[in-house]
Amino acid sequence: MELIQDQPFTNETIGLDGFAFHRCAFEDCVLMIRSEGYHFEQCVFRNVRILIHPGVSVPALARRLASCRCEDTVCLWNPDGAVQAMA
């Protein structure tokens, strides 16, 4: 898993699979999770939409977000697994 740390992300669509984020900040982003191969630690989420593939464990996502701060962030189950554009 590739480590990304201390990076800000703004107005981006990001696939999280294969990455570990440490002390990163996400603002006005769409995050896509298609597998269990991702990690967060001490990140900040502001106005973020997280699209979750049906095969991803929601309780596991909640545990990974426990060390993070989330403001105006929504997790959306993505039942067909397709990438969706968010306005």
mmCIF file with all atom_site columns, C-alpha atoms in Angstrom:
data_model
loop_
_atom_site.group_PDB
_atom_site.id
_atom_site.type_symbol
_atom_site.label_atom_id
_atom_site.label_alt_id
_atom_site.label_comp_id
_atom_site.label_asym_id
_atom_site.label_entity_id
_atom_site.label_seq_id
_atom_site.pdbx_PDB_ins_code
_atom_site.Cartn_x
_atom_site.Cartn_y
_atom_site.Cartn_z
_atom_site.occupancy
_atom_site.B_iso_or_equiv
_atom_site.pdbx_formal_charge
_atom_site.auth_seq_id
_atom_site.auth_comp_id
_atom_site.auth_asym_id
_atom_site.auth_atom_id
_atom_site.pdbx_PDB_model_num
ATOM 1  C CA . MET A 1 1  ? 0.000   0.000  0.000   1.00 0.00 ? 1  MET A CA 1
ATOM 2  C CA . GLU A 1 2  ? 1.421   3.378  -0.987  1.00 0.00 ? 2  GLU A CA 1
ATOM 3  C CA . LEU A 1 3  ? 1.658   5.925  1.857   1.00 0.00 ? 3  LEU A CA 1
ATOM 4  C CA . ILE A 1 4  ? 0.528   9.508  1.255   1.00 0.00 ? 4  ILE A CA 1
ATOM 5  C CA . GLN A 1 5  ? 1.001   11.876 4.167   1.00 0.00 ? 5  GLN A CA 1
ATOM 6  C CA . ASP A 1 6  ? 0.501   15.538 5.016   1.00 0.00 ? 6  ASP A CA 1
ATOM 7  C CA . GLN A 1 7  ? -1.116  16.284 1.629   1.00 0.00 ? 7  GLN A CA 1
ATOM 8  C CA . PRO A 1 8  ? -4.098  18.561 0.987   1.00 0.00 ? 8  PRO A CA 1
ATOM 9  C CA . PHE A 1 9  ? -6.690  17.532 -1.623  1.00 0.00 ? 9  PHE A CA 1
ATOM 10 C CA . THR A 1 10 ? -9.277  20.068 -2.870  1.00 0.00 ? 10 THR A CA 1
ATOM 11 C CA . ASN A 1 11 ? -12.012 19.667 -5.512  1.00 0.00 ? 11 ASN A CA 1
ATOM 12 C CA . GLU A 1 12 ? -10.740 16.261 -6.617  1.00 0.00 ? 12 GLU A CA 1
ATOM 13 C CA . THR A 1 13 ? -12.207 12.837 -7.349  1.00 0.00 ? 13 THR A CA 1
ATOM 14 C CA . ILE A 1 14 ? -9.926  10.236 -5.792  1.00 0.00 ? 14 ILE A CA 1
ATOM 15 C CA . GLY A 1 15 ? -9.862  6.449  -5.905  1.00 0.00 ? 15 GLY A CA 1
ATOM 16 C CA . LEU A 1 16 ? -8.610  5.296  -2.503  1.00 0.00 ? 16 LEU A CA 1
ATOM 17 C CA . ASP A 1 17 ? -7.797  1.670  -3.225  1.00 0.00 ? 17 ASP A CA 1
ATOM 18 C CA . GLY A 1 18 ? -4.136  0.832  -2.673  1.00 0.00 ? 18 GLY A CA 1
ATOM 19 C CA . PHE A 1 19 ? -3.350  3.961  -0.640  1.00 0.00 ? 19 PHE A CA 1
ATOM 20 C CA . ALA A 1 20 ? -2.830  4.795  3.024   1.00 0.00 ? 20 ALA A CA 1
ATOM 21 C CA . PHE A 1 21 ? -3.491  8.430  3.949   1.00 0.00 ? 21 PHE A CA 1
ATOM 22 C CA . HIS A 1 22 ? -1.854  9.880  7.062   1.00 0.00 ? 22 HIS A CA 1
ATOM 23 C CA . ARG A 1 23 ? -2.630  13.431 8.246   1.00 0.00 ? 23 ARG A CA 1
ATOM 24 C CA . CYS A 1 24 ? -4.136  14.405 4.879   1.00 0.00 ? 24 CYS A CA 1
ATOM 25 C CA . ALA A 1 25 ? -6.896  16.973 4.364   1.00 0.00 ? 25 ALA A CA 1
ATOM 26 C CA . PHE A 1 26 ? -9.740  16.431 1.892   1.00 0.00 ? 26 PHE A CA 1
ATOM 27 C CA . GLU A 1 27 ? -12.026 19.355 1.037   1.00 0.00 ? 27 GLU A CA 1
ATOM 28 C CA . ASP A 1 28 ? -14.880 19.397 -1.501  1.00 0.00 ? 28 ASP A CA 1
ATOM 29 C CA . CYS A 1 29 ? -13.801 15.978 -2.807  1.00 0.00 ? 29 CYS A CA 1
ATOM 30 C CA . VAL A 1 30 ? -15.470 12.801 -4.013  1.00 0.00 ? 30 VAL A CA 1
ATOM 31 C CA . LEU A 1 31 ? -13.740 9.678  -2.694  1.00 0.00 ? 31 LEU A CA 1
ATOM 32 C CA . MET A 1 32 ? -14.338 6.247  -4.233  1.00 0.00 ? 32 MET A CA 1
ATOM 33 C CA . ILE A 1 33 ? -13.773 3.022  -2.301  1.00 0.00 ? 33 ILE A CA 1
ATOM 34 C CA . ARG A 1 34 ? -14.047 -0.241 -4.268  1.00 0.00 ? 34 ARG A CA 1
ATOM 35 C CA . SER A 1 35 ? -12.152 -2.650 -1.953  1.00 0.00 ? 35 SER A CA 1
ATOM 36 C CA . GLU A 1 36 ? -10.800 -3.067 1.579   1.00 0.00 ? 36 GLU A CA 1
ATOM 37 C CA . GLY A 1 37 ? -7.301  -2.012 0.429   1.00 0.00 ? 37 GLY A CA 1
ATOM 38 C CA . TYR A 1 38 ? -7.152  1.530  1.834   1.00 0.00 ? 38 TYR A CA 1
ATOM 39 C CA . HIS A 1 39 ? -6.385  3.227  5.160   1.00 0.00 ? 39 HIS A CA 1
ATOM 40 C CA . PHE A 1 40 ? -6.887  6.605  6.890   1.00 0.00 ? 40 PHE A CA 1
ATOM 41 C CA . GLU A 1 41 ? -5.191  7.953  9.979   1.00 0.00 ? 41 GLU A CA 1
ATOM 42 C CA . GLN A 1 42 ? -5.621  11.434 11.471  1.00 0.00 ? 42 GLN A CA 1
ATOM 43 C CA . CYS A 1 43 ? -7.140  12.890 8.294   1.00 0.00 ? 43 CYS A CA 1
ATOM 44 C CA . VAL A 1 44 ? -9.603  15.776 7.978   1.00 0.00 ? 44 VAL A CA 1
ATOM 45 C CA . PHE A 1 45 ? -12.665 15.618 5.698   1.00 0.00 ? 45 PHE A CA 1
ATOM 46 C CA . ARG A 1 46 ? -14.685 18.760 4.853   1.00 0.00 ? 46 ARG A CA 1
ATOM 47 C CA . ASN A 1 47 ? -17.656 18.628 2.500   1.00 0.00 ? 47 ASN A CA 1
ATOM 48 C CA . VAL A 1 48 ? -16.651 15.209 1.173   1.00 0.00 ? 48 VAL A CA 1
ATOM 49 C CA . ARG A 1 49 ? -18.791 12.533 -0.503  1.00 0.00 ? 49 ARG A CA 1
ATOM 50 C CA . ILE A 1 50 ? -17.549 8.963  -0.097  1.00 0.00 ? 50 ILE A CA 1
ATOM 51 C CA . LEU A 1 51 ? -18.893 6.468  -2.652  1.00 0.00 ? 51 LEU A CA 1
ATOM 52 C CA . ILE A 1 52 ? -18.745 2.936  -1.248  1.00 0.00 ? 52 ILE A CA 1
ATOM 53 C CA . HIS A 1 53 ? -18.837 -0.178 -3.455  1.00 0.00 ? 53 HIS A CA 1
ATOM 54 C CA . PRO A 1 54 ? -21.259 -2.865 -2.148  1.00 0.00 ? 54 PRO A CA 1
ATOM 55 C CA . GLY A 1 55 ? -18.370 -5.218 -1.313  1.00 0.00 ? 55 GLY A CA 1
ATOM 56 C CA . VAL A 1 56 ? -16.807 -2.748 1.136   1.00 0.00 ? 56 VAL A CA 1
ATOM 57 C CA . SER A 1 57 ? -17.553 -3.163 4.837   1.00 0.00 ? 57 SER A CA 1
ATOM 58 C CA . VAL A 1 58 ? -19.262 -0.085 6.259   1.00 0.00 ? 58 VAL A CA 1
ATOM 59 C CA . PRO A 1 59 ? -18.252 -0.991 9.855   1.00 0.00 ? 59 PRO A CA 1
ATOM 60 C CA . ALA A 1 60 ? -14.614 -1.288 8.680   1.00 0.00 ? 60 ALA A CA 1
ATOM 61 C CA . LEU A 1 61 ? -14.887 2.153  7.061   1.00 0.00 ? 61 LEU A CA 1
ATOM 62 C CA . ALA A 1 62 ? -16.261 3.564  10.329  1.00 0.00 ? 62 ALA A CA 1
ATOM 63 C CA . ARG A 1 63 ? -13.310 2.100  12.259  1.00 0.00 ? 63 ARG A CA 1
ATOM 64 C CA . ARG A 1 64 ? -10.844 3.601  9.779   1.00 0.00 ? 64 ARG A CA 1
ATOM 65 C CA . LEU A 1 65 ? -12.477 7.019  10.100  1.00 0.00 ? 65 LEU A CA 1
ATOM 66 C CA . ALA A 1 66 ? -12.406 6.904  13.930  1.00 0.00 ? 66 ALA A CA 1
ATOM 67 C CA . SER A 1 67 ? -9.075  8.787  14.149  1.00 0.00 ? 67 SER A CA 1
ATOM 68 C CA . CYS A 1 68 ? -10.230 11.381 11.602  1.00 0.00 ? 68 CYS A CA 1
ATOM 69 C CA . ARG A 1 69 ? -12.299 14.564 11.778  1.00 0.00 ? 69 ARG A CA 1
ATOM 70 C CA . CYS A 1 70 ? -15.308 14.724 9.453   1.00 0.00 ? 70 CYS A CA 1
ATOM 71 C CA . GLU A 1 71 ? -17.302 17.890 8.729   1.00 0.00 ? 71 GLU A CA 1
ATOM 72 C CA . ASP A 1 72 ? -20.217 17.850 6.260   1.00 0.00 ? 72 ASP A CA 1
ATOM 73 C CA . THR A 1 73 ? -19.126 14.443 4.982   1.00 0.00 ? 73 THR A CA 1
ATOM 74 C CA . VAL A 1 74 ? -21.535 11.825 3.632   1.00 0.00 ? 74 VAL A CA 1
ATOM 75 C CA . CYS A 1 75 ? -20.984 8.153  2.818   1.00 0.00 ? 75 CYS A CA 1
ATOM 76 C CA . LEU A 1 76 ? -23.100 6.878  -0.072  1.00 0.00 ? 76 LEU A CA 1
ATOM 77 C CA . TRP A 1 77 ? -23.573 3.197  -0.837  1.00 0.00 ? 77 TRP A CA 1
ATOM 78 C CA . ASN A 1 78 ? -22.986 2.674  -4.538  1.00 0.00 ? 78 ASN A CA 1
ATOM 79 C CA . PRO A 1 79 ? -25.190 -0.377 -5.293  1.00 0.00 ? 79 PRO A CA 1
ATOM 80 C CA . ASP A 1 80 ? -24.176 -0.939 -8.917  1.00 0.00 ? 80 ASP A CA 1
ATOM 81 C CA . GLY A 1 81 ? -20.469 -0.288 -8.295  1.00 0.00 ? 81 GLY A CA 1
ATOM 82 C CA . ALA A 1 82 ? -20.299 2.339  -11.045 1.00 0.00 ? 82 ALA A CA 1
ATOM 83 C CA . VAL A 1 83 ? -18.483 5.619  -10.636 1.00 0.00 ? 83 VAL A CA 1
ATOM 84 C CA . GLN A 1 84 ? -20.981 8.429  -10.167 1.00 0.00 ? 84 GLN A CA 1
ATOM 85 C CA . ALA A 1 85 ? -20.439 12.110 -10.757 1.00 0.00 ? 85 ALA A CA 1
ATOM 86 C CA . MET A 1 86 ? -21.468 14.244 -7.801  1.00 0.00 ? 86 MET A CA 1
ATOM 87 C CA . ALA A 1 87 ? -22.541 17.861 -8.120  1.00 0.00 ? 87 ALA A CA 1
#
